[in-house]
PDB file of C-alpha atoms and ligand atoms in Angstrom:
ATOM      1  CA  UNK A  22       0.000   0.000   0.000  1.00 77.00           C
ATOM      2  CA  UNK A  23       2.788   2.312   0.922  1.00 90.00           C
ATOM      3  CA  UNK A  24       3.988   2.178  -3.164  1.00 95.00           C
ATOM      4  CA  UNK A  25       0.010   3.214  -4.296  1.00 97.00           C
ATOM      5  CA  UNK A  26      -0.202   5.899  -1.221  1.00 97.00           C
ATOM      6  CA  UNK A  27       2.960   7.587  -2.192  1.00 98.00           C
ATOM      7  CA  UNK A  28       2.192   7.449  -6.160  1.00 98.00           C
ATOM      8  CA  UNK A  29      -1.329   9.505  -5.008  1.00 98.00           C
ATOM      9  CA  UNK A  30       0.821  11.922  -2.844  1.00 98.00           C
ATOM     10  CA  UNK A  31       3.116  12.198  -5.708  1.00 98.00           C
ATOM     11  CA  UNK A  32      -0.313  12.858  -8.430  1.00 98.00           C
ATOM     12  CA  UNK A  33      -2.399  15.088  -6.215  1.00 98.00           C
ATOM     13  CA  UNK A  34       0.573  17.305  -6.509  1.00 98.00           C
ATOM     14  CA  UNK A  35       0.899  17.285 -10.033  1.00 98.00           C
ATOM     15  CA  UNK A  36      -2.380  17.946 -10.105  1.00 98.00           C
ATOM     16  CA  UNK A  37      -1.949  21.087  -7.339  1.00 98.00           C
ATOM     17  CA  UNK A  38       0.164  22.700 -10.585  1.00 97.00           C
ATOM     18  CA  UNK A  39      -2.355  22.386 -12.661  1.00 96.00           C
ATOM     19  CA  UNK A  40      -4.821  24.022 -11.380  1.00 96.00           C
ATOM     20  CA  UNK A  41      -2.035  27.194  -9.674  1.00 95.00           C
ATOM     21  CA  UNK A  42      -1.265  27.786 -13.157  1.00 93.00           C
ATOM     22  CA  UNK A  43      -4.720  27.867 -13.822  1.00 90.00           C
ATOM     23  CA  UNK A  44      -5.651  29.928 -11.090  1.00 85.00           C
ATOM     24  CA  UNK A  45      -5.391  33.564 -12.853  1.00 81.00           C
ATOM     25  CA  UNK A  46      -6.187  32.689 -16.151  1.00 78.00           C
ATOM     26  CA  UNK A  47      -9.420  32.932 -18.392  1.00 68.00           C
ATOM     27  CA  UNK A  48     -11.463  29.728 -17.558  1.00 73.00           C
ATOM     28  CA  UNK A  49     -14.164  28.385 -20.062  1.00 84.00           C
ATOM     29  CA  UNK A  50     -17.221  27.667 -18.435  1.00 80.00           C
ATOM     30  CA  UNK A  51     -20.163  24.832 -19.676  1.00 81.00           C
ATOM     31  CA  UNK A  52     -23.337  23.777 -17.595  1.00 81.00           C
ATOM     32  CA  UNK A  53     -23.858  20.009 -17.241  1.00 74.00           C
ATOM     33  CA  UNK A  54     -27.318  18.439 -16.209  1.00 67.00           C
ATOM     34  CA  UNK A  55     -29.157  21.420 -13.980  1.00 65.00           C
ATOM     35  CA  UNK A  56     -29.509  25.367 -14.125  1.00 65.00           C
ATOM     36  CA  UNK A  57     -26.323  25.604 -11.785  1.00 74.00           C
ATOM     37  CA  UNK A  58     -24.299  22.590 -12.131  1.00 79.00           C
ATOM     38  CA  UNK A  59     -21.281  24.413 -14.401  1.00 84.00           C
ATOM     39  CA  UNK A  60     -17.501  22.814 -15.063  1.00 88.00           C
ATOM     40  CA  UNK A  61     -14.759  24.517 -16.490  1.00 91.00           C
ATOM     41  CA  UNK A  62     -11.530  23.585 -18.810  1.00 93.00           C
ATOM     42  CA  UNK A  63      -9.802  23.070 -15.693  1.00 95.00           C
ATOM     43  CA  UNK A  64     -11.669  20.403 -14.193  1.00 95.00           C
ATOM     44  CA  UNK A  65     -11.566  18.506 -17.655  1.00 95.00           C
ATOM     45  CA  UNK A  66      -7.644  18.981 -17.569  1.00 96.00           C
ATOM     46  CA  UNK A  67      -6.963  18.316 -13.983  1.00 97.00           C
ATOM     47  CA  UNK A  68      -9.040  14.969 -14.388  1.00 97.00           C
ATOM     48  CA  UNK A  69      -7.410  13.897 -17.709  1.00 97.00           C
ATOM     49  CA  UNK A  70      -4.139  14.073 -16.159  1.00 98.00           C
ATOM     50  CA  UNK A  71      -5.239  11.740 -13.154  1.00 98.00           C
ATOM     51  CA  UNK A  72      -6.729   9.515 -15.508  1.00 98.00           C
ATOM     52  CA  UNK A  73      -4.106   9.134 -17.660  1.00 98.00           C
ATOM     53  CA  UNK A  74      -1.512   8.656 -14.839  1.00 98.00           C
ATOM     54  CA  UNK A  75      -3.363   5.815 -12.593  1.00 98.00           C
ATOM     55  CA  UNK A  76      -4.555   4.051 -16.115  1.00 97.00           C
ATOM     56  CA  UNK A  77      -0.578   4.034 -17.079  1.00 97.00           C
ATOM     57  CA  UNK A  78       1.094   2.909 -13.261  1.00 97.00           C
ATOM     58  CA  UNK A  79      -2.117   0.714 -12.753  1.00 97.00           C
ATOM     59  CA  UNK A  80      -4.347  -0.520 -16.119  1.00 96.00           C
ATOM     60  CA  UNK A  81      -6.281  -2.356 -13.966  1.00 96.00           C
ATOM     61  CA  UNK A  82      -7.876  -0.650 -11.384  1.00 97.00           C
ATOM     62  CA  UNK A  83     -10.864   0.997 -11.074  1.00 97.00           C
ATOM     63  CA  UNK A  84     -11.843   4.809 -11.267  1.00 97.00           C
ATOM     64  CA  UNK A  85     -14.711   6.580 -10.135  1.00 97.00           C
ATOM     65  CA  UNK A  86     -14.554  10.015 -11.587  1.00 96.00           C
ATOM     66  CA  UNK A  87     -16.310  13.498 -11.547  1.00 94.00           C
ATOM     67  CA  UNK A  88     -16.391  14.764 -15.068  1.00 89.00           C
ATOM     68  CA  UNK A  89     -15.925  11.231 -17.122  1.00 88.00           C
ATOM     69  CA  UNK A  90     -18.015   9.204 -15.058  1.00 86.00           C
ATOM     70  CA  UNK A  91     -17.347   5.308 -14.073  1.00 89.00           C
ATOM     71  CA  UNK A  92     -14.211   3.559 -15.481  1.00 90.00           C
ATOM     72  CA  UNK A  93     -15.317  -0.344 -14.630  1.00 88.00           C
ATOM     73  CA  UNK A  94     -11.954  -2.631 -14.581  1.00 89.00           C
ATOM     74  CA  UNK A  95     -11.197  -4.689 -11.078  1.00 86.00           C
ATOM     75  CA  UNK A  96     -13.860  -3.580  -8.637  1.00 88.00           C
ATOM     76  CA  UNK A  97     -10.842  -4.741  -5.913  1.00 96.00           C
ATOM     77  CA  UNK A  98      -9.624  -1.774  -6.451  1.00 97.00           C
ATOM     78  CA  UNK A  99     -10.900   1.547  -6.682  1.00 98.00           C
ATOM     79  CA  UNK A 100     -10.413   5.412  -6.672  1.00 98.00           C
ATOM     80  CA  UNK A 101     -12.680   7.874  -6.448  1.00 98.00           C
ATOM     81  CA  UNK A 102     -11.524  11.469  -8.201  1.00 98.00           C
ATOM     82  CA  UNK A 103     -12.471  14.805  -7.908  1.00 98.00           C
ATOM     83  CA  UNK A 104     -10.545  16.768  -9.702  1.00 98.00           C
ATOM     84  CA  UNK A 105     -11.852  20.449  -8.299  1.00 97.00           C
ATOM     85  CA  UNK A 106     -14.357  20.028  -5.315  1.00 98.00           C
ATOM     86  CA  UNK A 107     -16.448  23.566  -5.108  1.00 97.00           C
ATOM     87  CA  UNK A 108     -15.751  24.518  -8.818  1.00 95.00           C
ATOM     88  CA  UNK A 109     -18.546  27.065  -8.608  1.00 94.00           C
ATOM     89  CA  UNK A 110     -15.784  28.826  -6.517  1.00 95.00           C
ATOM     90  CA  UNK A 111     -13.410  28.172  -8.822  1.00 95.00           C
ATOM     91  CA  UNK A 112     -14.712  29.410 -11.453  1.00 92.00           C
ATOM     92  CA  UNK A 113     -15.350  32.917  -9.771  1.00 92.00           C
ATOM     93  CA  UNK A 114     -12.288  33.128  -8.100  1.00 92.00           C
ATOM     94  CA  UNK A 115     -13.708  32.689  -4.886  1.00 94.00           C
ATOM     95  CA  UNK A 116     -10.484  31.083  -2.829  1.00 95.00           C
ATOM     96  CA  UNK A 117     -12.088  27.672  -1.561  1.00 97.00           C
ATOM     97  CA  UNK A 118     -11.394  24.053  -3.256  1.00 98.00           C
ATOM     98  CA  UNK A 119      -9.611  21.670  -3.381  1.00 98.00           C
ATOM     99  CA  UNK A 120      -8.525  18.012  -5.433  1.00 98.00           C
ATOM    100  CA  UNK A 121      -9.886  14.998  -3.578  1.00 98.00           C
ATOM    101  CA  UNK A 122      -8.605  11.955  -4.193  1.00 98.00           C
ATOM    102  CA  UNK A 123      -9.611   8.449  -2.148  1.00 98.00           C
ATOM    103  CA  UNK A 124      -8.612   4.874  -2.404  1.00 98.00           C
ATOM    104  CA  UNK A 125     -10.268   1.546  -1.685  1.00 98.00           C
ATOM    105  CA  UNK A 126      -9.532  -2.096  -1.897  1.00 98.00           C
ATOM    106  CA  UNK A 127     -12.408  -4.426  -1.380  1.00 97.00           C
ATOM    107  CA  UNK A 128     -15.022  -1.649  -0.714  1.00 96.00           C
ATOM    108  CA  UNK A 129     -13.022  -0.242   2.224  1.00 97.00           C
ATOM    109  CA  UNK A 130     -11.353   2.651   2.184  1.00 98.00           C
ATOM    110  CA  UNK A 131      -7.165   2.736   2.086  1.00 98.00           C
ATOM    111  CA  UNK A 132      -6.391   6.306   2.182  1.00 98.00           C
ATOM    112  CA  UNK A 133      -7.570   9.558   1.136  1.00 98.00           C
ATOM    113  CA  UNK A 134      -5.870  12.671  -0.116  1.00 98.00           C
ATOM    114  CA  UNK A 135      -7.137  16.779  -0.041  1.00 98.00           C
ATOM    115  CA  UNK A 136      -5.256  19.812  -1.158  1.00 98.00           C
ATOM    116  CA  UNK A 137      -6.096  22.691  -1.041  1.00 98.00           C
ATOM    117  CA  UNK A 138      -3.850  24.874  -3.914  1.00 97.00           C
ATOM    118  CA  UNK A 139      -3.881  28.281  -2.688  1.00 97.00           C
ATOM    119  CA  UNK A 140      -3.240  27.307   1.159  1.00 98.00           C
ATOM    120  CA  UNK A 141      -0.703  24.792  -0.017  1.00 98.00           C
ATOM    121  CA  UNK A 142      -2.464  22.418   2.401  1.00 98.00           C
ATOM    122  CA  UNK A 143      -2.653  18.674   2.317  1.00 98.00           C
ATOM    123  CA  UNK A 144      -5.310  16.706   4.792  1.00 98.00           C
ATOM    124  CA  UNK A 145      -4.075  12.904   4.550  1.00 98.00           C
ATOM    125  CA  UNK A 146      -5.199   9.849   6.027  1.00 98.00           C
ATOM    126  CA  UNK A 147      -4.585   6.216   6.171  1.00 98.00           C
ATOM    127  CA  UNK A 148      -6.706   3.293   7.292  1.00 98.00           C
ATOM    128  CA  UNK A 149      -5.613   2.922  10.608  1.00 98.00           C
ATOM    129  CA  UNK A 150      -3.204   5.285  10.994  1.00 98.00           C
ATOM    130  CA  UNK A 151      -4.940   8.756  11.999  1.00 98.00           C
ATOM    131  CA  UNK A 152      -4.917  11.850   9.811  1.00 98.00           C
ATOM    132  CA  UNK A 153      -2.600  14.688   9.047  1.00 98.00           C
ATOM    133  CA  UNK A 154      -2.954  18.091   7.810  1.00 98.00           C
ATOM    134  CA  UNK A 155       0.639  18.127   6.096  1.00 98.00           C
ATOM    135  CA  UNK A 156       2.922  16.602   8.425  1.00 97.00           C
ATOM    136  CA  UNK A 157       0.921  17.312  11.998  1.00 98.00           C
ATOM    137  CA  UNK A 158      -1.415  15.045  13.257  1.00 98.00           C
ATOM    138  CA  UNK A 159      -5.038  16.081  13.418  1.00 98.00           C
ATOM    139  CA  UNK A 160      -8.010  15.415  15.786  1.00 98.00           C
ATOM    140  CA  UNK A 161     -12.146  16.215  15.866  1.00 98.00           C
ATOM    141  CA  UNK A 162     -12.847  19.027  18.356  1.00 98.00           C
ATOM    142  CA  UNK A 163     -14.004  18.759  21.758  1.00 98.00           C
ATOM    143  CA  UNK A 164     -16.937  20.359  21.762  1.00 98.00           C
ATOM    144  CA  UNK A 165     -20.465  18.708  23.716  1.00 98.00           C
ATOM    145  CA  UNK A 166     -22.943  20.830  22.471  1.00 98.00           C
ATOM    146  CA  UNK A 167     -24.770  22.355  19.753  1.00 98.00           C
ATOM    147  CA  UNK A 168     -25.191  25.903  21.469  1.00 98.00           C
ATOM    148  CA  UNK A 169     -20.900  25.760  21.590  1.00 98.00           C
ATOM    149  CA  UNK A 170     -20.439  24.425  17.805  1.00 98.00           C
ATOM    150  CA  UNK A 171     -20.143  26.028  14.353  1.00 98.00           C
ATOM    151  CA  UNK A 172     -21.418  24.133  11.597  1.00 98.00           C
ATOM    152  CA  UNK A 173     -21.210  23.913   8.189  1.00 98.00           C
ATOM    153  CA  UNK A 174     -23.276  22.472   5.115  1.00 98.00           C
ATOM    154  CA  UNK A 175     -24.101  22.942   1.566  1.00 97.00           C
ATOM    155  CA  UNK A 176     -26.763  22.699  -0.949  1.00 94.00           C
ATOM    156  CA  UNK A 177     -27.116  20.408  -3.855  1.00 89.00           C
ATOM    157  CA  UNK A 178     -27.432  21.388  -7.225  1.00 85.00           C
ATOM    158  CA  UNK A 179     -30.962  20.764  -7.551  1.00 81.00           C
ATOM    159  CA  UNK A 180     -32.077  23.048  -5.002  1.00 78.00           C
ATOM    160  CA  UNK A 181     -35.270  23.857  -6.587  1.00 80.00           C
ATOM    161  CA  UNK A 182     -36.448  20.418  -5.067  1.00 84.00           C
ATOM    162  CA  UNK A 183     -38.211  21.312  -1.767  1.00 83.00           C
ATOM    163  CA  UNK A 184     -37.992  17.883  -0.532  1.00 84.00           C
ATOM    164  CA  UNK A 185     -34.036  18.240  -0.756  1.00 86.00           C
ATOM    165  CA  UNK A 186     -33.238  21.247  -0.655  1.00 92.00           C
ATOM    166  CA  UNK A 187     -31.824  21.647   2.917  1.00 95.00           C
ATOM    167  CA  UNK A 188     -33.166  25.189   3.363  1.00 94.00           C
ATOM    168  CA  UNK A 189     -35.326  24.264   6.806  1.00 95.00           C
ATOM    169  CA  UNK A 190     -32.322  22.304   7.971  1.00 97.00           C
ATOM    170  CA  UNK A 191     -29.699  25.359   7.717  1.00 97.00           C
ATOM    171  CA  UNK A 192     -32.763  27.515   9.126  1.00 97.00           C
ATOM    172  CA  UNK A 193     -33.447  25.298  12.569  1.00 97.00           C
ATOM    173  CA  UNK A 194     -29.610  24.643  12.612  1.00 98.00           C
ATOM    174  CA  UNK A 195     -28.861  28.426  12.655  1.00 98.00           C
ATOM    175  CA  UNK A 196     -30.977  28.555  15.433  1.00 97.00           C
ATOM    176  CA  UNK A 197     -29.389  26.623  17.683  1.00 98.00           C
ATOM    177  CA  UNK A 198     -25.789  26.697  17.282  1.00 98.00           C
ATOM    178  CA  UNK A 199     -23.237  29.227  16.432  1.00 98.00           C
ATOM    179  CA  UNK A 200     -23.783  29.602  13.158  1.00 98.00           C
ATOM    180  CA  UNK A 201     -23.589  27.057  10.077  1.00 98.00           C
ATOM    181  CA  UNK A 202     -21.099  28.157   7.036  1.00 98.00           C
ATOM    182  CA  UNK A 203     -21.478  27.401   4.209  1.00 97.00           C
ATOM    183  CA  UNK A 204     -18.085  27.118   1.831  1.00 96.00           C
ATOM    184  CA  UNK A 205     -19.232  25.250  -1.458  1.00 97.00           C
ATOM    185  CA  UNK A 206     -16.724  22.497  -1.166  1.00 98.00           C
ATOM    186  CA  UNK A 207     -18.171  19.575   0.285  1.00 98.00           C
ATOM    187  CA  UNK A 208     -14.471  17.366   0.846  1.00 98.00           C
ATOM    188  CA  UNK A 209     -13.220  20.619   2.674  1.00 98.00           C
ATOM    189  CA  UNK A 210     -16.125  20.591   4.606  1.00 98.00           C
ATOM    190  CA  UNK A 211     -15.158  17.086   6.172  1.00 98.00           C
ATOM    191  CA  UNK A 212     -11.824  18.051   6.329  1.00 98.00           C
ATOM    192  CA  UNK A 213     -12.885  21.401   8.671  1.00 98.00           C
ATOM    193  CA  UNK A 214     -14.615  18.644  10.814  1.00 98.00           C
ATOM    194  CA  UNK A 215     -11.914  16.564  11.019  1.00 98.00           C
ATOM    195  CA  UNK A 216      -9.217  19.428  11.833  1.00 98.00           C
ATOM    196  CA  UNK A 217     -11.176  20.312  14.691  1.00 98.00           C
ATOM    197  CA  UNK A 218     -12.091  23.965  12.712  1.00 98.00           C
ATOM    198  CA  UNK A 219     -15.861  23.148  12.958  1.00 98.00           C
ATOM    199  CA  UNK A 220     -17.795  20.392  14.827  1.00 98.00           C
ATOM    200  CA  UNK A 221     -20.291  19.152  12.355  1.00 98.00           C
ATOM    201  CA  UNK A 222     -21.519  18.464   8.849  1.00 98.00           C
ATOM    202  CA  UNK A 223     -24.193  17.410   7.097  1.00 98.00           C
ATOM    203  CA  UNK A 224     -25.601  17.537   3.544  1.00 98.00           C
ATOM    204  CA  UNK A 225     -27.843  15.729   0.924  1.00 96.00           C
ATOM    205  CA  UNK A 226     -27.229  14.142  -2.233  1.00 94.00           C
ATOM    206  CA  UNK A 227     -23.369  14.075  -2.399  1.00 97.00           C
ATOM    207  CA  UNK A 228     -21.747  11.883  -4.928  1.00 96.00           C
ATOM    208  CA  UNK A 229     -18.985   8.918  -3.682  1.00 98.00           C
ATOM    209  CA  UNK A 230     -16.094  11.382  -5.615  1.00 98.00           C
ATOM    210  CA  UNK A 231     -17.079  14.232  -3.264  1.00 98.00           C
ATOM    211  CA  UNK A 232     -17.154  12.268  -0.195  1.00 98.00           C
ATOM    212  CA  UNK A 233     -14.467   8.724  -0.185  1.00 98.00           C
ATOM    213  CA  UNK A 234     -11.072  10.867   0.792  1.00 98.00           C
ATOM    214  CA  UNK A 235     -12.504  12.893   3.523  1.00 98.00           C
ATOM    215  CA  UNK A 236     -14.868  10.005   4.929  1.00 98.00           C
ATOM    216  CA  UNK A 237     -11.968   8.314   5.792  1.00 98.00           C
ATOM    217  CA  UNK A 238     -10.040  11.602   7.147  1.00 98.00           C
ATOM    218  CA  UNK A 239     -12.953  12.314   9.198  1.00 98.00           C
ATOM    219  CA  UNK A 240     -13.248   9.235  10.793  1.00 98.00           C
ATOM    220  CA  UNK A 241      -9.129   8.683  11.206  1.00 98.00           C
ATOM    221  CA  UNK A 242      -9.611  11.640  12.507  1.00 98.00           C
ATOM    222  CA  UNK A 243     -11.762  10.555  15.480  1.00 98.00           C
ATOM    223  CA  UNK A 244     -15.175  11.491  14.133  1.00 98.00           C
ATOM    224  CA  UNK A 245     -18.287  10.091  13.349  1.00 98.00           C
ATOM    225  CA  UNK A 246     -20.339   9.731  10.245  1.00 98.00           C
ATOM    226  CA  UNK A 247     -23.934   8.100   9.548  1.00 98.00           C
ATOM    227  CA  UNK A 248     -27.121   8.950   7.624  1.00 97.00           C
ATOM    228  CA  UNK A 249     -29.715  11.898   8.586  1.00 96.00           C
ATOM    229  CA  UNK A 250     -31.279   9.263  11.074  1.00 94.00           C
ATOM    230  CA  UNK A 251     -28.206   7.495  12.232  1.00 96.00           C
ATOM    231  CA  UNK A 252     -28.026   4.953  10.396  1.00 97.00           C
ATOM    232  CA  UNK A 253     -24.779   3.629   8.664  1.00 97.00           C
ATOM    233  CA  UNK A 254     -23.390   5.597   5.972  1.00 97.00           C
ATOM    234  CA  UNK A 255     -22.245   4.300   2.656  1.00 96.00           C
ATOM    235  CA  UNK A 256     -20.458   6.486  -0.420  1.00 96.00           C
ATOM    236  CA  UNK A 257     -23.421   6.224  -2.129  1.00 95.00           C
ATOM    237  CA  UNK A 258     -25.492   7.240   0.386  1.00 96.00           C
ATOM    238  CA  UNK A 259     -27.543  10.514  -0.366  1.00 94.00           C
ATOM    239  CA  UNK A 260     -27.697  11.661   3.150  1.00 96.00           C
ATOM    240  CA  UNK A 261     -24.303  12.470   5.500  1.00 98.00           C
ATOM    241  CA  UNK A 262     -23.715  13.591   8.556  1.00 98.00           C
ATOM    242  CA  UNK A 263     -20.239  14.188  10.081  1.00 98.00           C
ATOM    243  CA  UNK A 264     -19.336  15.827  13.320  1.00 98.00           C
ATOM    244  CA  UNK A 265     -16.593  15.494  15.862  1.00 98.00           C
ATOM    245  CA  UNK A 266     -19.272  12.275  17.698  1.00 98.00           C
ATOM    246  CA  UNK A 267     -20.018  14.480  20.527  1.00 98.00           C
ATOM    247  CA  UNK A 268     -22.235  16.414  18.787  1.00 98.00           C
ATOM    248  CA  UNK A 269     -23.751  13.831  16.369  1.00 98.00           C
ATOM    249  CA  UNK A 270     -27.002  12.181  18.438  1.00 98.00           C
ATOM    250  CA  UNK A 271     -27.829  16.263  19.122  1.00 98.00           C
ATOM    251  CA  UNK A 272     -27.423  17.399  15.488  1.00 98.00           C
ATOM    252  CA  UNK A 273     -29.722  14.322  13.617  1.00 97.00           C
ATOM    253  CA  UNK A 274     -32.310  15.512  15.549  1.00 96.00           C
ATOM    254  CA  UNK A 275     -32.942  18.486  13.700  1.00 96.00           C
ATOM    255  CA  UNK A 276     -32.085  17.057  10.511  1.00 96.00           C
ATOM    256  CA  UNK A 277     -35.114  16.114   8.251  1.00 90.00           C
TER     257      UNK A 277
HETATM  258  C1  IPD B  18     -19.980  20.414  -4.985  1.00 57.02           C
HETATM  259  C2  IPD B  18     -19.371  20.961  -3.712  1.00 57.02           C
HETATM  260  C3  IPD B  18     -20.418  21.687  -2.875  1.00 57.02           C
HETATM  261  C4  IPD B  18     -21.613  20.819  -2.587  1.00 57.02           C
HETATM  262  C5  IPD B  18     -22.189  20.274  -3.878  1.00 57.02           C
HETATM  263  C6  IPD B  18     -21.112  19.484  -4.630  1.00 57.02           C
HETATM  264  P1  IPD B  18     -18.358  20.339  -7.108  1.00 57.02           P
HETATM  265  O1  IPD B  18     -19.017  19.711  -5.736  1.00 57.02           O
HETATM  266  O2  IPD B  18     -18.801  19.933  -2.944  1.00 57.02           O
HETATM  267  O3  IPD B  18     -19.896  22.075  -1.630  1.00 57.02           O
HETATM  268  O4  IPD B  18     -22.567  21.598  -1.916  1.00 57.02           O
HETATM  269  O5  IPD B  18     -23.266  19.440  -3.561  1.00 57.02           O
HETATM  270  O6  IPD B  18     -21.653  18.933  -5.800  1.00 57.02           O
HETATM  271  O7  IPD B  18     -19.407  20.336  -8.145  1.00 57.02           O
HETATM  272  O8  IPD B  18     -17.860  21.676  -6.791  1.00 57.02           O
HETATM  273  O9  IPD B  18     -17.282  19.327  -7.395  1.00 57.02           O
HETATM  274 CA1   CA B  19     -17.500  17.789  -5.717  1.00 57.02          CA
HETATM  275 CA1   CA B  20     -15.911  18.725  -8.999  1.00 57.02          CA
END
């Protein structure tokens, strides 16, 4: 594992290039599926390059991926890319996102990567072997309560959906905590959580790309993730919540 681990260290940096060079320049901007779902070059460029570099070292595994979609080869392994988590910001400028890469072997998660270009920072984590925000070991917060914690959470695409659109959750949340933020990078997000920088998270309708590298920093991390009602949470799941565990029965029960 320690030869695939440092190969994705090695990648998410080339990557990290990429999109700094990338950073000041004109970007061309396309919708997919959805009023507000938009990609740029950048994403399509950043994701090629991954591609192109785990098909070469390893023809046989398999890739879940943002912008191409599901690259079937041996299920054993897998990784799950995205190439620009919170492109939206990206492609305004706005200084939060990140690459998010994540890694399993038989359906369990090996290690996941997150940089973030413009803070030059890299949340890491192994199965097993706790997480790190470039070389220092990181930990969940301490907070008990809801009334002590800041939150954060974001809104799906397809907000126009009532039924999913997480507007009455971030209103009764707001209520009773500090405050919820919302950045518009969803991998971030868990990493906040797991570096102790907020206490919980929770969102709807998430894809496995967004979510597989910082599920498995969260929880090396020391925190807890499940569905809206507690249940366990898969990468496909289309309900997460994430918070530091202290927090966690408190939160779901203002989640609907
Ligand atoms: C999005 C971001 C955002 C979340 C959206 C995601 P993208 O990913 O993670 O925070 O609210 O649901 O789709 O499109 O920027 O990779
Ligand atoms: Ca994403
Ligand atoms: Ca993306």
């Amino acid at each position: 594992m320690d030869n695939v681990f440092n190969f994705a260290k090695q990648l998410i940096e080339k990557a990290n290039r990429v999109i700094l060079k990338s950073y000041d320049k004109i970007r061309t901007i396309s919708y997919k599926k959805g009023d507000f779902n938009l990609v740029t070059n950048v994403d399509h460029e950043v994701e090629a390059l991954i591609l192109k570099e785990i098909n070469s070292k390893y023809p046989d595994h398999s890739i879940v991926a943002e912008e191409s979609g599901i690259h079937t080869k041996n299920l054993k392994y897998q990784w799950f890319i995205d190439p620009i988590d919170g492109t939206t910001n990206f492609a305004h400028g706005y200084p939060c996102f990140c690459i998010s890469i994540g890694f399993s072997v038989n359906n369990i998660l090996e290690f996941g990567l997150i940089k973030n270009p413009l803070t030059d920072e890299l949340y890491s984590a192994r199965k097993n072997k706790g997480a790190k925000l470039n070389r220092k070991v990181i930990s969940v917060s301490k907070i008990k309560t809801l009334r002590d914690s800041l939150l954060v959470t974001g809104f799906s695409y397809d907000r126009k959906n009532p039924k999913t659109n997480n507007f009455n959750n971030f209103r009764n949340l707001t209520l009773v905590s500090q405050g919820v933020r919302r950045d518009g990078a969803a991998a971030l997000d868990l990493c906040y959580v797991a570096s102790g920088k907020v206490d919980g998270f929770w969102e709807l309708k998430l894809s496995p790309w967004d979510v597989a590298a910082g599920a498995l920093i969260l929880k090396e991390a020391g925190g807890k993730i499940t569905k809206f009602k507690g249940k366990k949470y898969d990468l496909y799941s289309k309900e997460i919540v994430a918070t530091n565990g202290f927090i966690h029965s408190e939160l779901i029960k203002h989640l609907k």
